[in-house]
């Protein structure tokens, strides 16, 4: 077991303990204590030492806190996936879980149990709270010649808020849970479980209020900005921290959204051609720099329109100088034929300043 894995399991155990799900002392343990021998005639100067019964009682208390809870074997099909988890279960694939799949196949089971809760009135008896990758991996193995492998699970009694805290604790250090997934999960949770009170949520999750604020900023980015990033994982908390203040200004917001739409189209073209994507850091840089010269965007409407012989607008003449030549943006308004566009370009070039 790796140090990181052991630390996470310890954190999860502590989290469950804090929720108040420690198993009560059994009647068998009480009965065994009643039958224990009593030490008598103890010297006065040794009375400070715990008696046998006291030591035995302390031992039972310690065992109750440290022994593993009973587990059960389930088929993944017996569990629904709790929608309050940040991880996008539908986006999991063999490639994303290959290492875990092979580990479970070799060991014949998942070493670390998943956490479920009972849902007696639902279509499926159990709901998975923690362990979506383990659930997917066992499901994949069941469907690929390993139907004998079961999903080892531990049942806990958790309300939604406790389930959210437990799932969040496990997901914080998971590399395949994106900042955006976690941020959107937090945005839902703050209203669903904490009545919109950020301070209360930060206290319950034991995270700094500024960290929570940064995540919520990321979740509030417009869809156009999110779409400018080639993959959800490319969008980081630091990008939200940089872009969110700029988006609060109406003038800058429109400029950023326009640039975001342009980058999104570029990303689509690159993807279709098999070329490399525009990296997240470069996307953020372009969106931020788009606001450095808003006057260029604002004055574009005053540029001369490029029109066809039939009067249809086919674009805008952005620049026309003797030294740098002519710059034209082709963006037809309505249905315009290629011949009309070419004719309008011929006229514009013949009248350009460099041609005079």
C-alpha atoms as a printed R data frame, in Angstrom:
    type eleno elety resid chain resno       x       y       z
1   ATOM     1    CA   UNK     A     1   0.000   0.000   0.000
2   ATOM     2    CA   UNK     A     2   1.434   3.333  -0.995
3   ATOM     3    CA   UNK     A     3   1.864   6.175   1.453
4   ATOM     4    CA   UNK     A     4  -0.628   8.330  -0.440
5   ATOM     5    CA   UNK     A     5  -3.210   5.547  -0.564
6   ATOM     6    CA   UNK     A     6  -2.753   4.810   3.129
7   ATOM     7    CA   UNK     A     7  -3.119   8.484   4.026
8   ATOM     8    CA   UNK     A     8  -6.311   8.783   1.975
9   ATOM     9    CA   UNK     A     9  -7.812   5.697   3.597
10  ATOM    10    CA   UNK     A    10  -6.952   7.123   6.996
11  ATOM    11    CA   UNK     A    11  -8.619  10.406   6.109
12  ATOM    12    CA   UNK     A    12 -11.719   8.589   4.893
13  ATOM    13    CA   UNK     A    13 -11.871   6.548   8.069
14  ATOM    14    CA   UNK     A    14 -11.602   9.677  10.180
15  ATOM    15    CA   UNK     A    15 -14.273  11.373   8.100
16  ATOM    16    CA   UNK     A    16 -16.688   8.500   8.571
17  ATOM    17    CA   UNK     A    17 -15.862   8.453  12.283
18  ATOM    18    CA   UNK     A    18 -16.681  12.167  12.559
19  ATOM    19    CA   UNK     A    19 -20.046  11.598  10.928
20  ATOM    20    CA   UNK     A    20 -20.995   9.499  13.909
21  ATOM    21    CA   UNK     A    21 -21.203   6.038  12.432
22  ATOM    22    CA   UNK     A    22 -19.002   4.190  14.927
23  ATOM    23    CA   UNK     A    23 -20.466   0.749  15.664
24  ATOM    24    CA   UNK     A    24 -21.968   0.450  19.146
25  ATOM    25    CA   UNK     A    25 -20.536  -1.937  21.691
26  ATOM    26    CA   UNK     A    26 -22.080  -5.400  21.328
27  ATOM    27    CA   UNK     A    27 -23.895  -7.279  24.032
28  ATOM    28    CA   UNK     A    28 -21.304 -10.047  23.685
29  ATOM    29    CA   UNK     A    29 -18.516  -7.717  24.675
30  ATOM    30    CA   UNK     A    30 -20.497  -6.472  27.671
31  ATOM    31    CA   UNK     A    31 -21.208 -10.004  28.787
32  ATOM    32    CA   UNK     A    32 -17.560 -10.979  28.521
33  ATOM    33    CA   UNK     A    33 -16.639  -8.026  30.691
34  ATOM    34    CA   UNK     A    34 -19.167  -9.056  33.320
35  ATOM    35    CA   UNK     A    35 -17.496 -12.474  33.563
36  ATOM    36    CA   UNK     A    36 -13.969 -11.112  33.891
37  ATOM    37    CA   UNK     A    37 -12.183 -11.797  37.237
38  ATOM    38    CA   UNK     A    38 -11.971  -8.996  39.761
39  ATOM    39    CA   UNK     A    39  -8.635  -8.086  41.299
40  ATOM    40    CA   UNK     A    40  -8.866  -7.723  45.102
41  ATOM    41    CA   UNK     A    41  -6.540  -6.818  47.966
42  ATOM    42    CA   UNK     A    42  -4.586  -4.396  45.841
43  ATOM    43    CA   UNK     A    43  -2.000  -2.291  47.712
44  ATOM    44    CA   UNK     A    44  -2.969   1.327  48.257
45  ATOM    45    CA   UNK     A    45   0.080   2.703  46.435
46  ATOM    46    CA   UNK     A    46  -0.947   0.827  43.235
47  ATOM    47    CA   UNK     A    47  -4.494   2.154  43.045
48  ATOM    48    CA   UNK     A    48  -3.517   4.658  40.323
49  ATOM    49    CA   UNK     A    49  -2.855   1.771  37.921
50  ATOM    50    CA   UNK     A    50  -5.964   0.858  35.857
51  ATOM    51    CA   UNK     A    51  -7.607  -2.344  36.958
52  ATOM    52    CA   UNK     A    52  -7.952  -5.363  34.716
53  ATOM    53    CA   UNK     A    53 -11.567  -4.465  33.978
54  ATOM    54    CA   UNK     A    54 -10.589  -0.889  33.138
55  ATOM    55    CA   UNK     A    55  -7.801  -2.014  30.853
56  ATOM    56    CA   UNK     A    56 -10.099  -4.512  29.194
57  ATOM    57    CA   UNK     A    57 -12.751  -1.839  28.718
58  ATOM    58    CA   UNK     A    58 -10.217   0.514  27.156
59  ATOM    59    CA   UNK     A    59  -9.117  -2.231  24.813
60  ATOM    60    CA   UNK     A    60 -12.684  -2.866  23.660
61  ATOM    61    CA   UNK     A    61 -13.162   0.858  23.069
62  ATOM    62    CA   UNK     A    62 -10.007   0.992  20.977
63  ATOM    63    CA   UNK     A    63 -11.010  -2.049  18.955
64  ATOM    64    CA   UNK     A    64 -14.419  -0.513  18.285
65  ATOM    65    CA   UNK     A    65 -12.677   2.520  16.814
66  ATOM    66    CA   UNK     A    66 -10.021   0.727  14.770
67  ATOM    67    CA   UNK     A    67 -11.384  -2.570  13.408
68  ATOM    68    CA   UNK     A    68 -12.595  -2.639   9.830
69  ATOM    69    CA   UNK     A    69 -16.327  -2.507   9.376
70  ATOM    70    CA   UNK     A    70 -17.964  -5.608   7.912
71  ATOM    71    CA   UNK     A    71 -18.039  -5.671   4.129
72  ATOM    72    CA   UNK     A    72 -20.278  -7.383   1.628
73  ATOM    73    CA   UNK     A    73 -19.932  -8.560  -1.943
74  ATOM    74    CA   UNK     A    74 -22.057  -6.918  -4.579
75  ATOM    75    CA   UNK     A    75 -22.401  -6.909  -8.318
76  ATOM    76    CA   UNK     A    76 -21.958  -3.406  -9.777
77  ATOM    77    CA   UNK     A    77 -25.421  -3.745 -11.299
78  ATOM    78    CA   UNK     A    78 -26.882  -3.736  -7.776
79  ATOM    79    CA   UNK     A    79 -25.659  -0.158  -7.208
80  ATOM    80    CA   UNK     A    80 -26.877   3.085  -8.645
81  ATOM    81    CA   UNK     A    81 -24.398   5.983  -8.765
82  ATOM    82    CA   UNK     A    82 -25.068   8.852  -6.380
83  ATOM    83    CA   UNK     A    83 -25.443  11.988  -8.538
84  ATOM    84    CA   UNK     A    84 -23.879  14.186  -5.858
85  ATOM    85    CA   UNK     A    85 -20.381  12.908  -6.634
86  ATOM    86    CA   UNK     A    86 -18.092  15.233  -8.584
87  ATOM    87    CA   UNK     A    87 -16.718  12.530 -10.867
88  ATOM    88    CA   UNK     A    88 -18.380  12.125 -14.267
89  ATOM    89    CA   UNK     A    89 -19.053   8.380 -14.210
90  ATOM    90    CA   UNK     A    90 -20.224   8.393 -17.837
91  ATOM    91    CA   UNK     A    91 -16.827   9.717 -18.950
92  ATOM    92    CA   UNK     A    92 -14.900   6.756 -17.473
93  ATOM    93    CA   UNK     A    93 -13.334   4.362 -19.949
94  ATOM    94    CA   UNK     A    94 -10.950   1.420 -20.062
95  ATOM    95    CA   UNK     A    95  -8.050   3.718 -20.954
96  ATOM    96    CA   UNK     A    96  -8.711   5.945 -17.939
97  ATOM    97    CA   UNK     A    97  -9.002   2.967 -15.572
98  ATOM    98    CA   UNK     A    98  -6.615   0.451 -17.175
99  ATOM    99    CA   UNK     A    99  -4.145   0.284 -14.269
100 ATOM   100    CA   UNK     A   100  -6.903  -0.210 -11.698
101 ATOM   101    CA   UNK     A   101  -8.646  -2.806 -13.863
102 ATOM   102    CA   UNK     A   102  -5.472  -4.874 -14.121
103 ATOM   103    CA   UNK     A   103  -4.839  -4.582 -10.387
104 ATOM   104    CA   UNK     A   104  -8.342  -5.826  -9.534
105 ATOM   105    CA   UNK     A   105  -8.056  -8.622 -12.097
106 ATOM   106    CA   UNK     A   106  -4.782  -9.831 -10.589
107 ATOM   107    CA   UNK     A   107  -6.019  -9.681  -6.987
108 ATOM   108    CA   UNK     A   108  -9.487 -10.989  -7.773
109 ATOM   109    CA   UNK     A   109 -11.216  -8.084  -6.025
110 ATOM   110    CA   UNK     A   110 -10.924  -4.434  -5.090
111 ATOM   111    CA   UNK     A   111  -8.638  -4.240  -2.056
112 ATOM   112    CA   UNK     A   112 -10.124  -0.989  -0.774
113 ATOM   113    CA   UNK     A   113 -13.919  -1.279  -0.324
114 ATOM   114    CA   UNK     A   114 -16.245   1.186  -1.957
115 ATOM   115    CA   UNK     A   115 -18.768   2.992   0.228
116 ATOM   116    CA   UNK     A   116 -22.486   2.509  -0.386
117 ATOM   117    CA   UNK     A   117 -25.707   3.338   1.412
118 ATOM   118    CA   UNK     A   118 -28.994   1.498   1.343
119 ATOM   119    CA   UNK     A   119 -31.816   2.812  -0.848
120 ATOM   120    CA   UNK     A   120 -34.678   0.423   0.018
121 ATOM   121    CA   UNK     A   121 -37.356   2.284  -1.946
122 ATOM   122    CA   UNK     A   122 -35.275   2.729  -5.097
123 ATOM   123    CA   UNK     A   123 -34.956   0.485  -8.136
124 ATOM   124    CA   UNK     A   124 -31.548  -0.691  -6.894
125 ATOM   125    CA   UNK     A   125 -30.909  -1.605  -3.290
126 ATOM   126    CA   UNK     A   126 -27.644   0.311  -2.909
127 ATOM   127    CA   UNK     A   127 -26.296   3.684  -3.940
128 ATOM   128    CA   UNK     A   128 -22.558   4.155  -4.518
129 ATOM   129    CA   UNK     A   129 -21.105   7.127  -2.629
130 ATOM   130    CA   UNK     A   130 -17.334   6.573  -2.922
131 ATOM   131    CA   UNK     A   131 -15.484   4.420  -5.455
132 ATOM   132    CA   UNK     A   132 -16.803   5.162  -8.942
133 ATOM   133    CA   UNK     A   133 -13.576   4.040 -10.639
134 ATOM   134    CA   UNK     A   134 -13.605   0.774  -8.695
135 ATOM   135    CA   UNK     A   135 -17.265   0.325  -9.616
136 ATOM   136    CA   UNK     A   136 -16.510   0.928 -13.301
137 ATOM   137    CA   UNK     A   137 -13.478  -1.371 -13.237
138 ATOM   138    CA   UNK     A   138 -15.358  -4.314 -11.749
139 ATOM   139    CA   UNK     A   139 -18.231  -3.659 -14.186
140 ATOM   140    CA   UNK     A   140 -15.772  -3.785 -17.078
141 ATOM   141    CA   UNK     A   141 -14.231  -7.011 -15.820
142 ATOM   142    CA   UNK     A   142 -17.663  -8.604 -15.366
143 ATOM   143    CA   UNK     A   143 -18.466  -7.769 -18.974
144 ATOM   144    CA   UNK     A   144 -15.107  -9.095 -20.205
145 ATOM   145    CA   UNK     A   145 -14.812 -12.717 -19.091
146 ATOM   146    CA   UNK     A   146 -14.450 -12.126 -15.340
147 ATOM   147    CA   UNK     A   147 -17.997 -12.462 -14.049
148 ATOM   148    CA   UNK     A   148 -16.690 -14.114 -10.856
149 ATOM   149    CA   UNK     A   149 -15.233 -10.839  -9.538
150 ATOM   150    CA   UNK     A   150 -17.464  -9.029  -7.064
151 ATOM   151    CA   UNK     A   151 -17.404  -5.457  -5.826
152 ATOM   152    CA   UNK     A   152 -16.380  -5.309  -2.156
153 ATOM   153    CA   UNK     A   153 -18.437  -2.629  -0.403
154 ATOM   154    CA   UNK     A   154 -18.934  -1.147   3.042
155 ATOM   155    CA   UNK     A   155 -22.362   0.109   4.027
156 ATOM   156    CA   UNK     A   156 -22.648   3.450   5.821
157 ATOM   157    CA   UNK     A   157 -25.660   5.404   7.023
158 ATOM   158    CA   UNK     A   158 -25.142   8.836   5.451
159 ATOM   159    CA   UNK     A   159 -27.398  11.737   4.608
160 ATOM   160    CA   UNK     A   160 -26.661  13.731   1.451
161 ATOM   161    CA   UNK     A   161 -24.482  16.318   3.168
162 ATOM   162    CA   UNK     A   162 -22.364  13.668   4.872
163 ATOM   163    CA   UNK     A   163 -22.134  11.717   1.614
164 ATOM   164    CA   UNK     A   164 -20.955  14.866  -0.170
165 ATOM   165    CA   UNK     A   165 -18.221  15.490   2.405
166 ATOM   166    CA   UNK     A   166 -17.033  11.906   2.239
167 ATOM   167    CA   UNK     A   167 -16.960  11.807  -1.573
168 ATOM   168    CA   UNK     A   168 -15.241  15.196  -1.715
169 ATOM   169    CA   UNK     A   169 -12.526  14.067   0.673
170 ATOM   170    CA   UNK     A   170 -11.697  11.092  -1.539
171 ATOM   171    CA   UNK     A   171 -11.813  13.098  -4.778
172 ATOM   172    CA   UNK     A   172  -9.629  16.025  -3.708
173 ATOM   173    CA   UNK     A   173  -6.359  14.338  -4.616
174 ATOM   174    CA   UNK     A   174  -7.637  12.378  -7.598
175 ATOM   175    CA   UNK     A   175  -5.909  13.595 -10.767
176 ATOM   176    CA   UNK     A   176  -8.752  12.446 -13.011
177 ATOM   177    CA   UNK     A   177 -11.320  14.587 -11.205
178 ATOM   178    CA   UNK     A   178 -10.993  17.905 -13.028
179 ATOM   179    CA   UNK     A   179 -11.040  21.283 -11.332
180 ATOM   180    CA   UNK     A   180 -14.187  22.081 -13.308
181 ATOM   181    CA   UNK     A   181 -15.996  18.930 -12.128
182 ATOM   182    CA   UNK     A   182 -15.150  19.681  -8.526
183 ATOM   183    CA   UNK     A   183 -16.079  23.356  -8.891
184 ATOM   184    CA   UNK     A   184 -19.502  22.580 -10.346
185 ATOM   185    CA   UNK     A   185 -20.036  19.973  -7.644
186 ATOM   186    CA   UNK     A   186 -19.310  22.639  -5.019
187 ATOM   187    CA   UNK     A   187 -21.664  25.112  -6.676
188 ATOM   188    CA   UNK     A   188 -24.484  22.568  -6.426
189 ATOM   189    CA   UNK     A   189 -23.589  21.602  -2.857
190 ATOM   190    CA   UNK     A   190 -23.495  25.112  -1.421
191 ATOM   191    CA   UNK     A   191 -27.171  25.607  -2.268
192 ATOM   192    CA   UNK     A   192 -28.294  22.031  -1.693
193 ATOM   193    CA   UNK     A   193 -26.655  21.453   1.692
194 ATOM   194    CA   UNK     A   194 -25.501  24.803   3.115
195 ATOM   195    CA   UNK     A   195 -28.267  27.250   2.146
196 ATOM   196    CA   UNK     A   196 -25.790  29.337   0.163
197 ATOM   197    CA   UNK     A   197 -23.632  30.106   3.221
198 ATOM   198    CA   UNK     A   198 -20.014  29.831   2.087
199 ATOM   199    CA   UNK     A   199 -18.535  30.135   5.564
200 ATOM   200    CA   UNK     A   200 -20.536  27.158   6.795
201 ATOM   201    CA   UNK     A   201 -19.521  25.058   3.799
202 ATOM   202    CA   UNK     A   202 -15.832  25.921   4.233
203 ATOM   203    CA   UNK     A   203 -15.997  24.952   7.904
204 ATOM   204    CA   UNK     A   204 -17.712  21.636   7.209
205 ATOM   205    CA   UNK     A   205 -15.173  20.746   4.508
206 ATOM   206    CA   UNK     A   206 -12.238  22.051   6.566
207 ATOM   207    CA   UNK     A   207 -10.882  24.112   3.664
208 ATOM   208    CA   UNK     A   208  -9.859  27.802   3.551
209 ATOM   209    CA   UNK     A   209 -12.653  30.170   2.525
210 ATOM   210    CA   UNK     A   210 -10.452  31.588  -0.233
211 ATOM   211    CA   UNK     A   211 -10.038  28.124  -1.776
212 ATOM   212    CA   UNK     A   212 -13.798  27.693  -1.795
213 ATOM   213    CA   UNK     A   213 -14.226  31.138  -3.359
214 ATOM   214    CA   UNK     A   214 -11.744  30.280  -6.119
215 ATOM   215    CA   UNK     A   215 -13.560  27.047  -6.953
216 ATOM   216    CA   UNK     A   216 -16.938  28.764  -7.105
217 ATOM   217    CA   UNK     A   217 -15.455  31.415  -9.425
218 ATOM   218    CA   UNK     A   218 -14.395  28.641 -11.783
219 ATOM   219    CA   UNK     A   219 -17.880  27.140 -11.734
220 ATOM   220    CA   UNK     A   220 -19.382  30.501 -12.724
221 ATOM   221    CA   UNK     A   221 -17.389  30.914 -15.958
222 ATOM   222    CA   UNK     A   222 -19.671  31.254 -19.020
223 ATOM   223    CA   UNK     A   223 -20.156  28.241 -21.274
224 ATOM   224    CA   UNK     A   224 -18.408  30.062 -24.133
225 ATOM   225    CA   UNK     A   225 -15.243  30.385 -22.063
226 ATOM   226    CA   UNK     A   226 -15.355  26.731 -20.987
227 ATOM   227    CA   UNK     A   227 -15.831  25.645 -24.613
228 ATOM   228    CA   UNK     A   228 -12.673  27.521 -25.640
229 ATOM   229    CA   UNK     A   229 -10.605  24.928 -23.767
230 ATOM   230    CA   UNK     A   230 -10.044  21.765 -25.782
231 ATOM   231    CA   UNK     A   231 -10.751  19.473 -22.824
232 ATOM   232    CA   UNK     A   232 -12.416  20.074 -19.418
233 ATOM   233    CA   UNK     A   233  -9.192  19.072 -17.692
234 ATOM   234    CA   UNK     A   234  -7.326  21.937 -19.393
235 ATOM   235    CA   UNK     A   235  -9.340  24.497 -17.448
236 ATOM   236    CA   UNK     A   236  -7.685  25.081 -14.073
237 ATOM   237    CA   UNK     A   237  -8.565  27.017 -10.925
238 ATOM   238    CA   UNK     A   238  -5.856  29.571 -11.716
239 ATOM   239    CA   UNK     A   239  -7.536  30.302 -15.047
240 ATOM   240    CA   UNK     A   240 -10.807  31.058 -13.299
241 ATOM   241    CA   UNK     A   241  -8.996  33.340 -10.845
242 ATOM   242    CA   UNK     A   242  -7.531  35.309 -13.755
243 ATOM   243    CA   UNK     A   243 -10.601  35.488 -15.988
244 ATOM   244    CA   UNK     A   244 -13.411  35.908 -13.466
245 ATOM   245    CA   UNK     A   245 -12.549  39.515 -12.469
246 ATOM   246    CA   UNK     A   246 -12.283  40.533 -16.143
247 ATOM   247    CA   UNK     A   247 -15.684  39.040 -16.925
248 ATOM   248    CA   UNK     A   248 -17.351  41.224 -14.294
249 ATOM   249    CA   UNK     A   249 -16.788  44.263 -16.540
250 ATOM   250    CA   UNK     A   250 -19.518  44.320 -19.226
251 ATOM   251    CA   UNK     A   251 -17.286  45.737 -21.972
252 ATOM   252    CA   UNK     A   252 -14.493  43.299 -21.302
253 ATOM   253    CA   UNK     A   253 -16.958  40.430 -20.941
254 ATOM   254    CA   UNK     A   254 -18.230  40.833 -24.500
255 ATOM   255    CA   UNK     A   255 -14.677  40.978 -25.843
256 ATOM   256    CA   UNK     A   256 -13.682  37.829 -23.944
257 ATOM   257    CA   UNK     A   257 -16.789  35.954 -25.094
258 ATOM   258    CA   UNK     A   258 -16.112  36.924 -28.708
259 ATOM   259    CA   UNK     A   259 -12.529  35.722 -28.444
260 ATOM   260    CA   UNK     A   260 -13.687  32.539 -26.691
261 ATOM   261    CA   UNK     A   261 -16.033  31.697 -29.548
262 ATOM   262    CA   UNK     A   262 -13.209  32.236 -32.047
263 ATOM   263    CA   UNK     A   263 -10.851  29.971 -30.076
264 ATOM   264    CA   UNK     A   264 -13.553  27.313 -29.816
265 ATOM   265    CA   UNK     A   265 -13.840  27.241 -33.605
266 ATOM   266    CA   UNK     A   266 -10.065  26.960 -33.894
267 ATOM   267    CA   UNK     A   267 -10.054  24.057 -31.439
268 ATOM   268    CA   UNK     A   268 -12.746  22.297 -33.462
269 ATOM   269    CA   UNK     A   269 -10.784  22.717 -36.702
270 ATOM   270    CA   UNK     A   270  -7.587  21.450 -35.071
271 ATOM   271    CA   UNK     A   271  -9.417  18.449 -33.641
272 ATOM   272    CA   UNK     A   272 -10.946  17.545 -36.998
273 ATOM   273    CA   UNK     A   273  -7.604  17.834 -38.759
274 ATOM   274    CA   UNK     A   274  -5.799  15.767 -36.132
275 ATOM   275    CA   UNK     A   275  -3.523  18.652 -35.179
276 ATOM   276    CA   UNK     A   276  -2.418  19.503 -31.640
277 ATOM   277    CA   UNK     A   277  -4.853  21.432 -29.487
278 ATOM   278    CA   UNK     A   278  -4.319  24.908 -28.098
279 ATOM   279    CA   UNK     A   279  -3.082  24.316 -24.549
280 ATOM   280    CA   UNK     A   280  -5.043  25.661 -21.599
281 ATOM   281    CA   UNK     A   281  -2.425  28.201 -20.565
282 ATOM   282    CA   UNK     A   282  -2.371  29.690 -24.071
283 ATOM   283    CA   UNK     A   283  -6.171  29.835 -24.186
284 ATOM   284    CA   UNK     A   284  -6.239  31.749 -20.896
285 ATOM   285    CA   UNK     A   285  -3.530  34.097 -22.150
286 ATOM   286    CA   UNK     A   286  -5.442  34.890 -25.328
287 ATOM   287    CA   UNK     A   287  -8.690  35.488 -23.464
288 ATOM   288    CA   UNK     A   288  -6.969  37.794 -20.981
289 ATOM   289    CA   UNK     A   289  -5.049  39.719 -23.632
290 ATOM   290    CA   UNK     A   290  -8.185  40.226 -25.702
291 ATOM   291    CA   UNK     A   291  -9.230  42.880 -23.200
292 ATOM   292    CA   UNK     A   292  -6.024  44.908 -23.476
293 ATOM   293    CA   UNK     A   293  -7.230  46.773 -26.579
294 ATOM   294    CA   UNK     A   294 -11.033  46.888 -26.439
295 ATOM   295    CA   UNK     A   295 -11.134  49.931 -28.734
296 ATOM   296    CA   UNK     A   296 -10.202  47.740 -31.710
297 ATOM   297    CA   UNK     A   297 -13.211  45.533 -31.142
298 ATOM   298    CA   UNK     A   298 -15.530  48.414 -30.401
299 ATOM   299    CA   UNK     A   299 -14.631  50.326 -33.577
300 ATOM   300    CA   UNK     A   300 -14.971  47.360 -35.940
301 ATOM   301    CA   UNK     A   301 -18.536  48.357 -36.816
302 ATOM   302    CA   UNK     A   302 -17.299  51.623 -38.302
303 ATOM   303    CA   UNK     A   303 -15.021  49.859 -40.809
304 ATOM   304    CA   UNK     A   304 -16.073  49.976 -44.479
305 ATOM   305    CA   UNK     A   305 -18.328  47.139 -45.488
306 ATOM   306    CA   UNK     A   306 -17.389  44.884 -48.382
307 ATOM   307    CA   UNK     A   307 -20.460  44.431 -50.583
308 ATOM   308    CA   UNK     A   308 -21.273  42.342 -53.627
309 ATOM   309    CA   UNK     A   309 -22.671  43.724 -56.853
310 ATOM   310    CA   UNK     A   310 -26.167  42.796 -55.643
311 ATOM   311    CA   UNK     A   311 -25.748  44.834 -52.456
312 ATOM   312    CA   UNK     A   312 -25.200  41.931 -50.053
313 ATOM   313    CA   UNK     A   313 -22.615  42.492 -47.331
314 ATOM   314    CA   UNK     A   314 -19.891  39.851 -47.586
315 ATOM   315    CA   UNK     A   315 -17.362  41.222 -45.097
316 ATOM   316    CA   UNK     A   316 -15.502  44.195 -43.626
317 ATOM   317    CA   UNK     A   317 -12.334  45.989 -44.720
318 ATOM   318    CA   UNK     A   318 -10.376  46.021 -41.472
319 ATOM   319    CA   UNK     A   319  -7.351  47.910 -42.744
320 ATOM   320    CA   UNK     A   320  -6.209  49.560 -45.977
321 ATOM   321    CA   UNK     A   321  -2.756  51.184 -46.020
322 ATOM   322    CA   UNK     A   322  -0.011  51.676 -48.563
323 ATOM   323    CA   UNK     A   323   2.658  50.117 -46.343
324 ATOM   324    CA   UNK     A   324   0.859  47.093 -44.863
325 ATOM   325    CA   UNK     A   325  -1.685  46.460 -47.564
326 ATOM   326    CA   UNK     A   326  -5.347  45.561 -47.223
327 ATOM   327    CA   UNK     A   327  -6.901  43.319 -44.550
328 ATOM   328    CA   UNK     A   328 -10.391  41.944 -45.164
329 ATOM   329    CA   UNK     A   329 -12.702  39.888 -42.944
330 ATOM   330    CA   UNK     A   330 -14.991  37.671 -45.051
331 ATOM   331    CA   UNK     A   331 -18.257  37.007 -43.225
332 ATOM   332    CA   UNK     A   332 -21.243  36.995 -45.615
333 ATOM   333    CA   UNK     A   333 -24.611  38.198 -44.359
334 ATOM   334    CA   UNK     A   334 -27.166  35.810 -45.777
335 ATOM   335    CA   UNK     A   335 -26.814  33.581 -48.854
336 ATOM   336    CA   UNK     A   336 -24.053  34.868 -51.117
337 ATOM   337    CA   UNK     A   337 -22.460  32.905 -53.950
338 ATOM   338    CA   UNK     A   338 -18.727  32.391 -54.296
339 ATOM   339    CA   UNK     A   339 -18.793  34.375 -57.539
340 ATOM   340    CA   UNK     A   340 -20.279  37.390 -55.768
341 ATOM   341    CA   UNK     A   341 -17.599  37.209 -53.077
342 ATOM   342    CA   UNK     A   342 -14.817  37.007 -55.658
343 ATOM   343    CA   UNK     A   343 -16.241  39.955 -57.599
344 ATOM   344    CA   UNK     A   344 -16.404  42.069 -54.429
345 ATOM   345    CA   UNK     A   345 -12.814  41.133 -53.575
346 ATOM   346    CA   UNK     A   346 -11.643  42.138 -57.072
347 ATOM   347    CA   UNK     A   347 -13.243  45.548 -56.656
348 ATOM   348    CA   UNK     A   348 -11.773  46.026 -53.184
349 ATOM   349    CA   UNK     A   349  -8.274  45.087 -54.340
350 ATOM   350    CA   UNK     A   350  -8.439  47.355 -57.370
351 ATOM   351    CA   UNK     A   351  -9.446  50.259 -55.127
352 ATOM   352    CA   UNK     A   352  -6.926  49.490 -52.386
353 ATOM   353    CA   UNK     A   353  -4.422  52.186 -51.498
354 ATOM   354    CA   UNK     A   354  -1.416  50.035 -52.356
355 ATOM   355    CA   UNK     A   355  -2.794  49.611 -55.919
356 ATOM   356    CA   UNK     A   356  -3.235  53.323 -56.568
